[in-house]
Amino acid sequence: MCIRDSSHRLLPFLLLAALSGCGLRAPTQEPLNLSFQVQGEPAPRSLADFRGRVVAFTLWEPSCPQCDSQALVLNDLNTRLSREGLICFVLHEPGMPEPVANLTLITGAVVAPPASPLPRTRPLTLILDRQGRLIHQLEKPADAQELEKLLSPLLAG
């Protein structure tokens, strides 16, 4: 890694470090790049496909009971707030079984993770603005009311 002339980049990293303890992450400047495969679809989807919409998704795994409840919360939000520009989905690692049944939102397996590794905490819920930038990263389960509070300003804009 090149350290030369990196002083202008230090502040965002310090801010991220300060916020990491509270489960939230500061906005990033670049859109988050991640691809995922939806079962039954011939080609992977990308987060870029959803630019112009607010995106909320959780990373799910089968041994995590809180992941199931987080998926259900996102399913509810997706149903209620999709007309306002929200899209939610649940993603899992390749080779894992599909998330809980009876979800109406998109589910898929991550095929191309972002350049910087995501925390292994599950559930991990990420919220992106309409430009695809990571605005919130929650490393703990969140109820609908908590998520709506975070989503509201993004949906209004």
Coordinates of C-alpha atoms in Angstrom, one line a residue:
M1 CA 0.0 0.0 0.0
C2 CA 1.3 3.4 -0.9
I3 CA 1.5 5.8 2.0
R4 CA 2.7 8.8 0.0
D5 CA 0.4 11.8 0.1
S6 CA -2.2 10.0 2.2
S7 CA -2.8 12.7 4.8
H8 CA -6.0 13.9 3.1
R9 CA -7.4 10.3 3.4
L10 CA -6.7 9.9 7.1
L11 CA -9.8 11.7 8.4
P12 CA -12.4 9.4 6.9
F13 CA -10.6 6.4 8.3
L14 CA -10.5 7.9 11.8
L15 CA -14.2 8.7 11.6
L16 CA -14.9 5.2 10.5
A17 CA -12.9 3.8 13.4
A18 CA -14.7 6.1 15.9
L19 CA -18.1 5.0 14.5
S20 CA -17.4 1.3 14.3
G21 CA -18.0 0.8 18.0
C22 CA -21.6 2.0 17.7
G23 CA -22.5 -0.3 14.8
L24 CA -22.8 2.5 12.3
R25 CA -20.5 3.6 9.5
A26 CA -20.0 7.0 8.0
P27 CA -20.9 7.6 4.4
T28 CA -18.4 6.5 1.7
Q29 CA -17.5 8.6 -1.3
E30 CA -17.6 5.7 -3.8
P31 CA -20.6 3.5 -4.5
L32 CA -20.4 0.0 -3.0
N33 CA -19.7 -2.6 -5.6
L34 CA -21.1 -6.0 -5.0
S35 CA -22.6 -8.6 -7.3
F36 CA -25.0 -11.4 -6.3
Q37 CA -26.8 -14.3 -8.1
V38 CA -30.5 -14.7 -7.7
Q39 CA -31.6 -18.4 -8.0
G40 CA -33.2 -19.1 -11.4
E41 CA -31.7 -16.0 -13.0
P42 CA -29.1 -16.5 -15.8
A43 CA -26.9 -13.5 -14.9
P44 CA -25.7 -12.0 -11.6
R45 CA -27.2 -8.7 -10.4
S46 CA -25.1 -5.8 -9.2
L47 CA -25.8 -3.1 -6.6
A48 CA -25.3 -0.7 -9.5
D49 CA -28.6 -2.0 -11.0
F50 CA -30.4 -0.3 -8.2
R51 CA -28.9 3.2 -8.5
G52 CA -31.7 5.8 -8.0
R53 CA -33.2 3.7 -5.2
V54 CA -32.4 3.5 -1.5
V55 CA -31.0 0.0 -0.9
A56 CA -31.1 -2.0 2.4
F57 CA -29.8 -5.5 2.6
T58 CA -28.7 -7.9 5.2
L59 CA -26.0 -10.6 5.0
W60 CA -27.6 -13.8 6.2
E61 CA -26.3 -17.2 7.4
P62 CA -28.3 -20.3 8.5
S63 CA -26.8 -20.6 12.0
C64 CA -27.9 -17.1 12.9
P65 CA -31.5 -16.9 14.4
Q66 CA -31.2 -13.1 14.4
C67 CA -30.6 -13.2 10.7
D68 CA -34.0 -14.7 10.1
S69 CA -35.7 -12.0 12.2
Q70 CA -33.7 -9.3 10.3
A71 CA -34.8 -10.8 7.0
L72 CA -38.4 -10.6 8.1
V73 CA -38.0 -6.9 9.2
L74 CA -36.5 -6.0 5.8
N75 CA -39.3 -8.0 4.0
D76 CA -41.9 -5.9 5.8
L77 CA -40.0 -2.6 5.0
N78 CA -39.7 -3.6 1.4
T79 CA -43.4 -4.1 1.2
R80 CA -44.4 -0.9 2.9
L81 CA -41.7 1.5 1.5
S82 CA -41.0 0.3 -2.0
R83 CA -43.2 3.0 -3.5
E84 CA -41.0 5.6 -1.8
G85 CA -37.9 4.2 -3.5
L86 CA -36.7 1.5 -1.1
I87 CA -35.5 -1.9 -2.3
C88 CA -34.5 -4.5 0.3
F89 CA -32.9 -7.9 -0.1
V90 CA -31.2 -10.7 1.8
L91 CA -27.8 -12.1 0.6
H92 CA -25.9 -15.1 1.7
E93 CA -22.5 -16.8 1.0
P94 CA -22.4 -19.1 -2.0
G95 CA -23.3 -22.7 -1.2
M96 CA -25.5 -21.8 1.8
P97 CA -29.2 -22.7 1.8
E98 CA -31.7 -20.0 0.9
P99 CA -32.9 -17.8 3.8
V100 CA -36.2 -18.2 5.6
A101 CA -39.2 -19.0 3.5
N102 CA -42.1 -16.8 2.6
L103 CA -40.0 -13.7 1.7
T104 CA -41.2 -11.5 -1.0
L105 CA -37.9 -9.6 -1.4
I106 CA -35.0 -10.5 -3.5
T107 CA -32.6 -13.2 -2.1
G108 CA -29.3 -14.2 -3.6
A109 CA -25.8 -15.4 -3.1
V110 CA -22.9 -13.0 -3.2
V111 CA -20.6 -13.7 -6.2
A112 CA -18.4 -10.7 -6.2
P113 CA -17.9 -9.1 -2.8
P114 CA -16.7 -5.5 -2.5
A115 CA -13.0 -4.7 -2.7
S116 CA -12.8 -4.1 1.1
P117 CA -13.8 -7.0 3.2
L118 CA -17.1 -6.8 5.1
P119 CA -17.2 -7.7 8.8
R120 CA -18.1 -11.3 9.6
T121 CA -20.8 -10.2 12.0
R122 CA -24.2 -11.6 11.1
P123 CA -26.7 -10.2 10.6
L124 CA -24.9 -7.4 8.9
T125 CA -27.3 -4.8 7.5
L126 CA -26.1 -2.2 5.0
I127 CA -28.0 0.8 3.8
L128 CA -27.0 2.6 0.6
D129 CA -28.2 6.0 -0.6
R130 CA -29.6 6.6 -4.1
Q131 CA -26.1 6.9 -5.5
G132 CA -25.1 3.5 -4.1
R133 CA -22.9 4.8 -1.4
L134 CA -22.7 3.0 2.0
I135 CA -24.4 5.3 4.5
H136 CA -25.1 2.9 7.4
Q137 CA -23.6 -0.4 8.5
L138 CA -25.4 -2.1 11.3
E139 CA -23.5 -5.0 12.9
K140 CA -26.4 -5.9 15.2
P141 CA -30.1 -6.7 14.6
A142 CA -32.4 -3.7 14.1
D143 CA -36.1 -3.5 14.4
A144 CA -38.4 -1.8 11.8
Q145 CA -38.7 1.4 13.7
E146 CA -34.9 1.8 14.1
L147 CA -34.4 1.1 10.4
E148 CA -37.1 3.4 9.3
K149 CA -35.4 6.2 11.3
L150 CA -32.2 5.6 9.3
L151 CA -34.1 5.2 6.0
S152 CA -36.5 8.2 6.3
P153 CA -34.0 11.0 5.4
L154 CA -32.7 8.9 2.4
L155 CA -36.1 8.3 1.1
A156 CA -37.1 11.9 1.4
G157 CA -34.1 13.1 -0.6

